């Protein structure tokens, strides 16, 4: 007499694929001999993500009309599917990036434990992606919170997985504590919203607000504010961004690449969904709220990035500023804004991942943190990576080398449609400031005189990247990112169609 | 071949060339010759385009349009008008010469270098052919990227500051233009330049003009100019002052003036004042500056001012003169910078104290520099004279004092140009000028002589451009008022 | 006849191009011969054109825009410049005009030019950049012919500018000499001023008539505009013809080789101003005041130049000032409206002034390029031929009958008298005084240089050319010109026969007001001749026999030596202020403001960035604090707005 | 059965219990934050949890209360105490230093949040909150909870398990002693 | 039922939340910071339960239970980190973890 709800297994397909792969990878850790473990786990992870992409695409094609499944707790629609495609793609790229240099290897001085936690790393990668895949589809506050914690916890561990390095541990702890605080805020907010409306499902909330005229309800407003704060933390928007540079710098670069792209995608997509479906009647509040947060992010991110020398920090701050740009789209609170955000996310995630991947490559060949100084000459030694990097940073800067250009254009258009010329101006000025450090990276890679190329590493003096290991898979990953970021400039039409139907 | 395809080919052929160069591991020599070949092909295609162009018809010609960003009505729309045809011609010719120069001096990191030069060619042609605001903006920005790297990598000792300054300045302008583009496009519902209606908004006009006056540049927005022109490699400086600067002026002619008629007339006096200021100020500073490139740099500031005078005079003579002057001055400054480059290669400097007496025993160098210099000071009968005469005659019809200022500036131009010529060629031999400093080599002649030849041809028949920049038999002002439709 | 015109124009240009292209592949001398022959061909073309006009019996309407019947023909090669303007089309063709006036000028330019180029073959022999010289000089002849043949105002301006250019090139021919380069620049810039004023005048015409054909000169504009146009043209003429106030470049221009001085700065280019006024007399007659200003300028210049010439010690500079003063006469002539008289003086002046320069050139050439007349005493004894030729030129210059100057100069002064107004008589007096001065400085030069025993310097430095006073290429032209200077004036004696005037009548008819009666002619001739003789007598008394001592007037002498301080004036009023202004602008505006603003803004931004960095303390609690604070802020805002 | 209890003791007693529980809740909370020795803080937290459980009972959520006691006071706190013991007691002055604006800001921010919430509650209480009626006897019973878990919130239930698993893996990765590079004297001594 | 209304419970929860936040903000010992985080989560739980009571629906209680599990997981990872820190012989003081800054 217990009516368990019908579970749409296919609707959860991508997630199950990822979870399954995750478990398999975990099994590798114990079953597969150490020699083969890395390859096996990597292969499983790759296949898992591939399967995820495939299923997500199928899902996109199949679910033209969105609906909720499993007792209205999860959305099965193109929106979710699209998000899952992007996330799985990032995961796949991360796998490629990780294979040849898995975080958690510890230092090379101990060859006997070079494969420490290899399988676990891939398991966590898959698991966190699965969590995000859940996150973007969650249909009520509880699932939202749980899936958030799901991928957050996985990320905490991934950040700290290089625990022989103090920086990694520090990053992990900072992320954990700040993140838990943010989660607590979000949770309390959810509780208050629940208290105001008596339900936790997005649709229910909107319905209740409409029904009882709760638009200005104290608890509702309070909860909304706290939820925004919690999400703002995840998308690392100012002033909730402070953890970002430290964690991005401290975490293994592979993980950073994954976080900087995937987390933002998930957080922004979800924020858009929540605001749109659960709080449409309070848009007068959250549009302004997000506009303010966007402005703060643009100002803080760009200004702080100007004075950095560590490339990972620069990129971290730039990701803060880009959170600002995407929040402009979000704050427009219109269909155009949604499309703008959807579109922006594609080239952005590609560029963010790609740029960190390039940094990772440099880091691996030098063995020291990458700074503007020891980036000198990189462009000439590794032409492909160099070109890719300047495509990425110019794309970040909104120069027409990639989708970033059209993305900015879209965002501004959305802002103007919403009647916010001032926000357009802010964005424009922010872009102008950002040029300085983006150009700085290119300058470091190409324009420094040769004698600056000698860098000191703990392994003594090496001429920058004297004979770097050829990391084919890494280059493939970067190439993919490059293809996406450039391709999105030309394929604007189709991508927008995707977004429009989502 | 399909005539309209030419328009796109002119843009994308060099880009494709750049990609090929980056993909294939060619030798320096092969790379260079490939690049030169492509740039010559460009010239060929342009000639083909010019022959297919119907100068008597009004409206856009050889146009191509395909959707790009459908929901905001942004499209890939390219085509040419009479005047843009001439500017495209200027671009391909100048780029061919400059690429050739790079080949001749054997720039290191050849693949990167020539790829960027080709990229620059494509982007610049795109600026002059784009008929959609966003596309125009894209190309306008795309020019910056190769320029940034070209100056920053192959430039002079203080190149880093120069590049940052240059890019930030120009981007400051063009980003405001982006804002203006967004607003305009969403207001009128299309980003298409041909079908887009005119707008009365002064703010938008200022937004566009800000980008153009920085690019051109006009006084006092030329803060980036002296460093960039001094630090860039000579051939890039040539492109900068000869072609890129014209993009700003082209923007005024193609967008600012026709799309914003009321603001144009409202701000006419102010813009004319800026232009006149640039003319006089540039000439004065050119007269005092102590090195070859300094003189040319400030003189091109002055020339931009002059052309802007012609454009904003809003008279038929002014428009025709401005177009002619754009082309003529483009050729002149390209030749001058290339000659400056050859001189710097021989003497390692452009400082006037260290130069002098180079005419002795270097007839080719002397003759070419003399010829170009004379043309650039607009001696009556030269193409530049024709241009300046029309411009000033045109602006005279607006108000006599503009023409008076211009006439005064012509005298100043004579002063600084002659100073330049004699500082390099005449009087006692400079300390850096030794017998090792040979006369121009055949390769260099092959680069400069064609340019000078074009200038002389243009001097013999300036009407060739003034008659064919706007539909024959239709007054330019009418054409502009009608937004070139 | 147009064929002749085109041939006349094309030949020298062809010569230039040929010499340029051949470069060092031909011997130096060959360049000279190419140049000479090209100018000779031009002369042939000129003759062809002349007889073409001559044979054209009836006046006919030619494409002037105005329907006045003229003699001559207008021929267009192609449209040089064209632009719509309003409903009209402003179009300028590359067109030549052959009419009595231009025919005469073509003859003078190509004829005298031919002789002088031939002379240069000898004179420049051995200079290691001979080829460049001949390329330049042929280019000058081309430009000058373009000037006189140009069929519309713009083309005239083109020729106008090109002669200025070639004059610049030739003055600065010896470009190792700083003085030469300076002089060249000075000449060019001062002419550029003239070009600018002409251009402004043209702008007015375009604005009102949409055309620059000569015809528009006779259309009626408002009196102000007419005067402005005339003033603009006058400015050009004054600059080109080295009249006050733009005269200072001419003496410096003597830095160029002597043949250049003979051709450009005596015979042809400097007289272009006279031609311009004669050509555009229609507008000047509409603005009579301006025309009289021109006359006044001439009168003033001829006196000032004469006075300065008295104290010059450089043989060429003396002649240069005499040129200025003679052109002053011409301006006086065309100014009062006696165009034919002015043009006639232009013709004779071309003969005798070229002669004087070239004779001087012979001397300079023979004594190792020494030009200081105080060292050259008695050179005549060694160079008899030169001596007599020079004497002929000198007498012609002073205007002693039967030498040519007498016929031309006197009718100018006479036509001044013919005005009969007060200023007319002032002009007349000036003219007569000028004759006195002319006699004085000319024969000062003569007595100082030629007669008497050769000075030791001369003996020491004199070297003949294979037993002759110079190469035959130099002597022949001098001889021919001596004959022309002597008999050329008989072409017209105003009171009795005047073919020249009637020839010019269709193109530039003399104003009735300026047509002197025979009595005025005789009277004036007597006055001027007496004045001239007086001048000669004084010169003889002072410089030959030392009968008289020069009155010690130090102030006057200094004034004359400083050329009335015109150079100093311009330096102080124009050049220095401009240079100073440029310097100030650079120091006070360009560097601190224009170049610095960007970097300053950048610094400020970076400082702000540094602040951000300091907030990023690395302390976990700070981060949580910002998270909490941010949350609190958002909550507060929402609670307030809600 | 608890429903009977509540019914029998009546309002007054409920109020008293609530006040006592609430007081101990806040007091223990403050204690957690202010003890300098983590061990005491942990103990204080246990007290805190206990009083929370009482609150839950008052709110007729027996199952949650029970879970609270078992999961928290049981598992979690034990884990805490183990770690504290392993790390060894370390004293730390209660109020950390750092930049002065830091401490001030800390108090301000926390205070601001607190005040905002309480104010909202106050304003809300005047609104539709306040009232509340009877609940069915089944409310809050394990069975009922179980049903809810397996019907409406099946997904949440599943997710929770995954989260726990991931946390376990993470704990293993981070905490595992296996083949530690850094020598650990304590480990050897132990 | 009678007795204190939901509002009172929420007020308590608010206080608890504030206290927890304060703890996270001012304490330097990671263990105590973790404890403070527990306080915050618990305050949310209290609110949830109270609202569940108010609305008579189970979501709140289920949510609370889930939160407990989550809290446990967080603690698990957090303690793992603390152990790792301790193993690296680092002071248990979050302020000492300021290598990454600027």
XYZ file of C-alpha atoms in Angstrom, chain C residues 188-581:
394
model
C 60.098 77.387 -51.147
C 58.331 78.386 -47.956
C 57.880 81.998 -49.029
C 56.443 80.806 -52.306
C 54.203 78.424 -50.414
C 52.762 81.458 -48.670
C 51.958 82.894 -52.067
C 50.469 79.608 -53.219
C 48.276 79.568 -50.126
C 46.859 83.023 -50.802
C 46.203 82.077 -54.409
C 44.461 78.919 -53.289
C 42.249 80.954 -50.980
C 41.380 83.240 -53.852
C 40.437 80.188 -55.901
C 38.234 78.890 -53.096
C 36.231 82.086 -53.299
C 35.869 81.693 -57.036
C 34.806 78.041 -56.695
C 32.320 78.881 -53.990
C 30.622 81.383 -56.264
C 31.212 80.159 -59.791
C 31.960 76.423 -59.357
C 34.717 76.764 -61.915
C 38.320 77.812 -62.290
C 38.463 78.533 -66.001
C 39.927 81.908 -66.904
C 36.498 82.943 -67.985
C 35.193 83.171 -64.449
C 37.534 86.089 -63.856
C 35.259 88.357 -65.810
C 32.032 87.290 -64.088
C 30.732 89.789 -61.614
C 31.105 89.104 -57.908
C 30.492 91.441 -55.025
C 33.202 94.064 -54.791
C 34.633 92.627 -51.554
C 34.920 89.195 -53.039
C 36.491 90.583 -56.189
C 39.017 92.504 -54.139
C 39.765 89.444 -51.996
C 40.297 87.300 -55.069
C 42.544 89.941 -56.595
C 44.461 90.269 -53.339
C 44.960 86.536 -53.168
C 46.329 86.464 -56.691
C 48.480 89.488 -55.929
C 49.867 87.653 -52.922
C 50.970 84.853 -55.162
C 52.443 87.216 -57.664
C 54.323 89.177 -55.023
C 55.788 86.029 -53.527
C 56.867 84.588 -56.833
C 58.270 87.849 -58.160
C 60.077 88.733 -54.949
C 58.268 92.010 -54.435
C 57.912 93.661 -51.068
C 56.975 92.234 -48.574
C 57.913 88.730 -49.762
C 61.170 89.652 -51.469
C 63.780 88.381 -49.045
C 64.257 84.965 -50.620
C 65.592 86.193 -53.944
C 69.045 87.445 -52.912
C 69.659 84.258 -50.912
C 68.650 82.293 -53.957
C 71.915 83.365 -55.529
C 73.368 80.352 -53.697
C 72.352 78.352 -56.744
C 74.540 77.916 -59.800
C 74.772 81.064 -61.926
C 72.836 79.708 -64.919
C 70.009 78.960 -62.514
C 70.083 82.536 -61.367
C 70.045 83.634 -64.964
C 67.169 81.434 -66.023
C 64.945 81.228 -62.958
C 65.783 84.287 -60.927
C 66.176 86.709 -63.773
C 64.625 85.698 -67.049
C 61.581 83.587 -66.353
C 60.228 82.437 -63.042
C 60.476 85.620 -61.058
C 58.628 87.454 -63.808
C 55.738 85.007 -63.578
C 53.984 87.413 -61.246
C 53.802 89.919 -64.057
C 52.422 87.289 -66.374
C 49.842 86.328 -63.726
C 48.543 89.861 -63.407
C 48.432 90.285 -67.150
C 46.641 86.944 -67.515
C 44.101 87.664 -64.800
C 43.746 91.373 -65.607
C 39.987 90.908 -65.867
C 39.596 90.463 -62.121
C 42.150 93.149 -61.365
C 40.295 95.620 -63.499
C 37.179 94.836 -61.487
C 39.187 95.542 -58.345
C 41.085 98.594 -59.546
C 42.287 99.471 -56.031
C 44.079 96.178 -55.696
C 45.613 96.677 -59.121
C 46.942 100.037 -58.046
C 48.254 98.439 -54.862
C 50.182 96.130 -57.166
C 51.543 99.158 -58.969
C 52.458 100.756 -55.654
C 54.213 97.609 -54.535
C 56.198 97.700 -57.742
C 57.122 101.340 -57.304
C 58.202 100.810 -53.720
C 60.152 97.680 -54.552
C 62.035 99.246 -57.407
C 63.298 101.989 -55.122
C 64.101 99.798 -52.122
C 65.841 97.191 -54.231
C 67.813 99.875 -56.017
C 68.980 101.344 -52.725
C 70.000 97.957 -51.339
C 71.827 97.138 -54.548
C 74.042 100.168 -53.943
C 75.850 98.501 -51.062
C 76.031 94.901 -52.126
C 79.480 93.449 -52.660
C 78.510 90.127 -54.187
C 78.354 90.461 -57.941
C 75.371 88.159 -58.247
C 73.477 89.809 -55.420
C 73.841 93.206 -57.069
C 72.273 91.787 -60.186
C 69.644 90.016 -58.112
C 68.565 93.280 -56.532
C 68.515 94.929 -59.884
C 66.183 92.112 -60.969
C 63.886 92.893 -58.064
C 63.893 96.504 -59.004
C 63.235 95.823 -62.693
C 60.334 93.535 -61.794
C 59.156 96.439 -59.706
C 58.957 98.370 -62.974
C 56.964 95.584 -64.557
C 54.542 95.502 -61.645
C 54.215 99.220 -61.945
C 53.388 98.740 -65.602
C 50.807 96.003 -65.308
C 49.535 97.633 -62.151
C 48.591 100.837 -63.836
C 47.091 98.796 -66.651
C 49.794 98.952 -69.278
C 49.961 95.195 -69.616
C 51.739 95.169 -72.915
C 54.335 97.610 -71.601
C 54.934 95.399 -68.602
C 55.164 92.318 -70.754
C 57.497 94.083 -73.160
C 59.808 94.990 -70.322
C 59.590 91.401 -69.212
C 60.816 90.371 -72.635
C 63.738 92.767 -72.857
C 64.596 92.209 -69.231
C 64.819 88.500 -69.931
C 67.426 89.308 -72.574
C 69.667 91.714 -70.749
C 69.347 90.297 -67.272
C 70.155 86.808 -68.456
C 73.050 88.355 -70.318
C 74.316 90.120 -67.221
C 74.100 86.996 -65.093
C 75.821 84.849 -67.645
C 78.563 87.376 -68.210
C 78.999 87.513 -64.455
C 79.042 83.753 -64.565
C 81.887 83.856 -67.057
C 83.834 86.053 -64.687
C 83.078 83.907 -61.635
C 83.952 80.785 -63.542
C 87.230 82.281 -64.677
C 88.391 83.464 -61.261
C 87.770 80.355 -59.206
C 84.227 81.126 -58.149
C 85.115 84.406 -56.495
C 82.065 86.659 -56.339
C 83.260 89.575 -54.226
C 83.397 92.618 -56.534
C 86.018 94.276 -54.337
C 88.524 91.623 -55.356
C 87.650 91.475 -59.035
C 88.854 94.890 -60.147
C 90.219 94.999 -63.674
C 89.082 91.582 -64.775
C 87.819 93.212 -67.969
C 91.310 93.544 -69.279
C 91.685 89.802 -69.287
C 88.168 89.128 -70.563
C 87.391 91.715 -73.278
C 84.516 89.791 -74.795
C 82.808 89.406 -71.495
C 83.515 93.040 -70.743
C 81.745 94.354 -73.831
C 78.861 91.993 -73.537
C 78.365 93.041 -69.946
C 78.528 96.679 -70.937
C 75.768 96.105 -73.486
C 73.669 94.467 -70.831
C 74.398 97.244 -68.371
C 73.375 99.971 -70.806
C 70.240 98.064 -71.661
C 69.482 97.804 -67.982
C 69.903 101.466 -67.363
C 67.791 102.147 -70.416
C 70.176 104.142 -72.534
C 69.023 104.293 -76.142
C 69.342 102.460 -78.378
C 69.637 99.559 -75.990
C 66.535 97.518 -75.405
C 65.766 98.638 -71.869
C 65.159 102.133 -73.096
C 62.173 101.112 -75.198
C 60.445 99.026 -72.605
C 61.118 100.820 -69.355
C 60.227 104.280 -70.532
C 56.785 103.331 -71.782
C 56.016 101.914 -68.352
C 56.927 105.136 -66.626
C 55.073 107.014 -69.300
C 51.884 105.070 -68.746
C 52.160 105.905 -65.053
C 52.181 109.502 -66.085
C 49.260 108.801 -68.383
C 47.072 108.108 -65.366
C 47.270 111.777 -64.614
C 46.203 111.259 -61.005
C 48.296 112.187 -57.971
C 49.432 108.598 -57.397
C 50.137 108.403 -61.104
C 52.684 111.142 -60.719
C 54.120 109.549 -57.590
C 54.664 106.390 -59.595
C 56.269 108.479 -62.316
C 58.690 110.060 -59.885
C 59.560 106.687 -58.459
C 60.222 105.399 -61.939
C 62.566 108.244 -62.754
C 64.394 107.950 -59.422
C 64.634 104.266 -60.088
C 66.353 105.001 -63.376
C 68.885 107.110 -61.502
C 69.533 104.335 -58.981
C 69.770 101.789 -61.758
C 72.458 103.776 -63.478
C 74.253 104.218 -60.195
C 74.417 100.630 -58.966
C 74.854 99.110 -62.391
C 77.863 101.210 -63.226
C 79.207 100.961 -59.706
C 79.420 97.303 -60.483
C 80.852 97.959 -63.922
C 83.513 100.405 -62.792
C 84.513 98.241 -59.855
C 84.898 95.055 -61.846
C 85.853 95.601 -65.428
C 87.976 98.675 -66.227
C 91.490 99.347 -65.048
C 94.487 97.202 -64.224
C 93.712 93.672 -62.946
C 94.046 93.354 -59.198
C 96.658 90.940 -57.864
C 93.909 88.577 -56.771
C 92.579 88.421 -60.295
C 96.012 87.894 -61.797
C 96.621 85.128 -59.348
C 93.381 83.229 -59.776
C 92.490 83.909 -63.429
C 92.692 80.886 -65.656
C 91.341 80.819 -69.165
C 89.682 77.960 -70.923
C 91.972 76.785 -73.732
C 92.927 80.377 -74.457
C 89.330 81.550 -74.554
C 87.364 83.282 -71.849
C 85.221 80.212 -71.499
C 83.889 77.151 -73.265
C 82.158 78.009 -76.546
C 78.925 76.641 -75.127
C 79.136 79.545 -72.709
C 80.380 82.239 -75.073
C 77.863 81.647 -77.868
C 74.773 82.170 -75.743
C 76.312 85.259 -74.171
C 77.011 86.624 -77.593
C 73.521 85.959 -78.856
C 71.978 87.522 -75.802
C 74.241 90.536 -76.129
C 72.821 91.093 -79.611
C 69.285 90.620 -78.359
C 69.897 92.954 -75.438
C 71.159 95.536 -77.808
C 68.620 95.343 -80.615
C 65.730 93.430 -79.079
C 64.074 96.617 -77.948
C 63.624 97.944 -81.461
C 60.704 95.567 -81.789
C 58.540 98.351 -80.437
C 58.919 102.036 -79.854
C 55.657 103.061 -78.315
C 55.297 106.518 -79.836
C 55.999 105.274 -83.348
C 55.353 101.619 -83.835
C 53.905 99.076 -81.449
C 53.416 95.604 -82.946
C 53.946 93.984 -79.554
C 51.128 95.878 -77.936
C 48.730 95.164 -80.771
C 49.770 91.519 -80.707
C 48.894 91.278 -77.039
C 45.775 93.386 -77.392
C 43.328 90.446 -77.766
C 44.625 88.791 -74.609
C 45.518 91.789 -72.443
C 44.405 95.116 -73.946
C 46.027 98.142 -72.390
C 43.658 100.196 -70.320
C 42.686 103.400 -72.021
C 43.571 105.272 -68.849
C 47.107 103.956 -69.076
C 47.714 104.747 -72.727
C 50.243 107.589 -72.796
C 50.236 110.275 -75.399
C 53.323 110.729 -77.539
C 54.288 113.839 -75.631
C 54.201 111.970 -72.386
C 56.327 109.333 -74.006
C 59.006 111.771 -75.221
C 58.964 113.734 -71.998
C 59.296 110.618 -69.862
C 62.010 109.156 -72.061
C 64.013 112.321 -71.727
C 63.599 112.304 -67.956
C 64.572 108.699 -67.471
C 67.492 108.804 -69.849
C 68.831 111.902 -68.128
C 68.348 110.238 -64.753
C 70.112 107.139 -65.962
C 73.015 109.094 -67.358
C 73.208 111.021 -64.115
C 73.441 107.787 -62.263
C 76.184 106.571 -64.526
C 78.023 109.842 -64.078
C 77.888 109.624 -60.308
C 79.068 106.045 -60.445
C 81.953 107.096 -62.686
C 82.801 109.938 -60.355
C 82.703 107.851 -57.243
C 83.984 104.460 -58.242
C 86.179 105.040 -61.244
C 87.977 108.322 -60.731
C 87.254 108.835 -57.054
C 86.270 112.426 -57.802
C 83.655 112.230 -55.099
C 83.760 110.671 -51.692
C 80.741 108.732 -50.589
C 78.805 110.779 -48.050
C 79.256 109.024 -44.713
C 75.708 108.101 -43.712
C 76.312 105.128 -41.456
C 72.639 104.651 -40.618
C 71.588 104.600 -44.224
C 74.435 102.308 -45.111
C 73.526 99.892 -42.318
C 69.890 100.026 -43.348
C 70.784 99.148 -46.898
C 73.219 96.464 -45.882
C 70.586 94.875 -43.663
C 68.128 95.065 -46.558
C 65.838 97.232 -44.435
C 65.838 94.504 -41.753
C 63.170 92.442 -43.478
C 64.858 89.129 -42.607
C 65.239 90.113 -38.983
C 61.610 91.237 -38.930
C 60.235 87.978 -40.300
C 62.489 85.943 -38.077
C 61.198 87.799 -35.046
C 57.549 87.910 -36.104
C 56.940 84.553 -37.713
C 59.674 81.965 -37.380
C 60.678 82.377 -33.740
C 57.124 82.563 -32.410
C 56.137 79.470 -34.365
C 59.137 77.489 -33.166
C 58.642 78.722 -29.623
C 54.960 77.878 -29.734
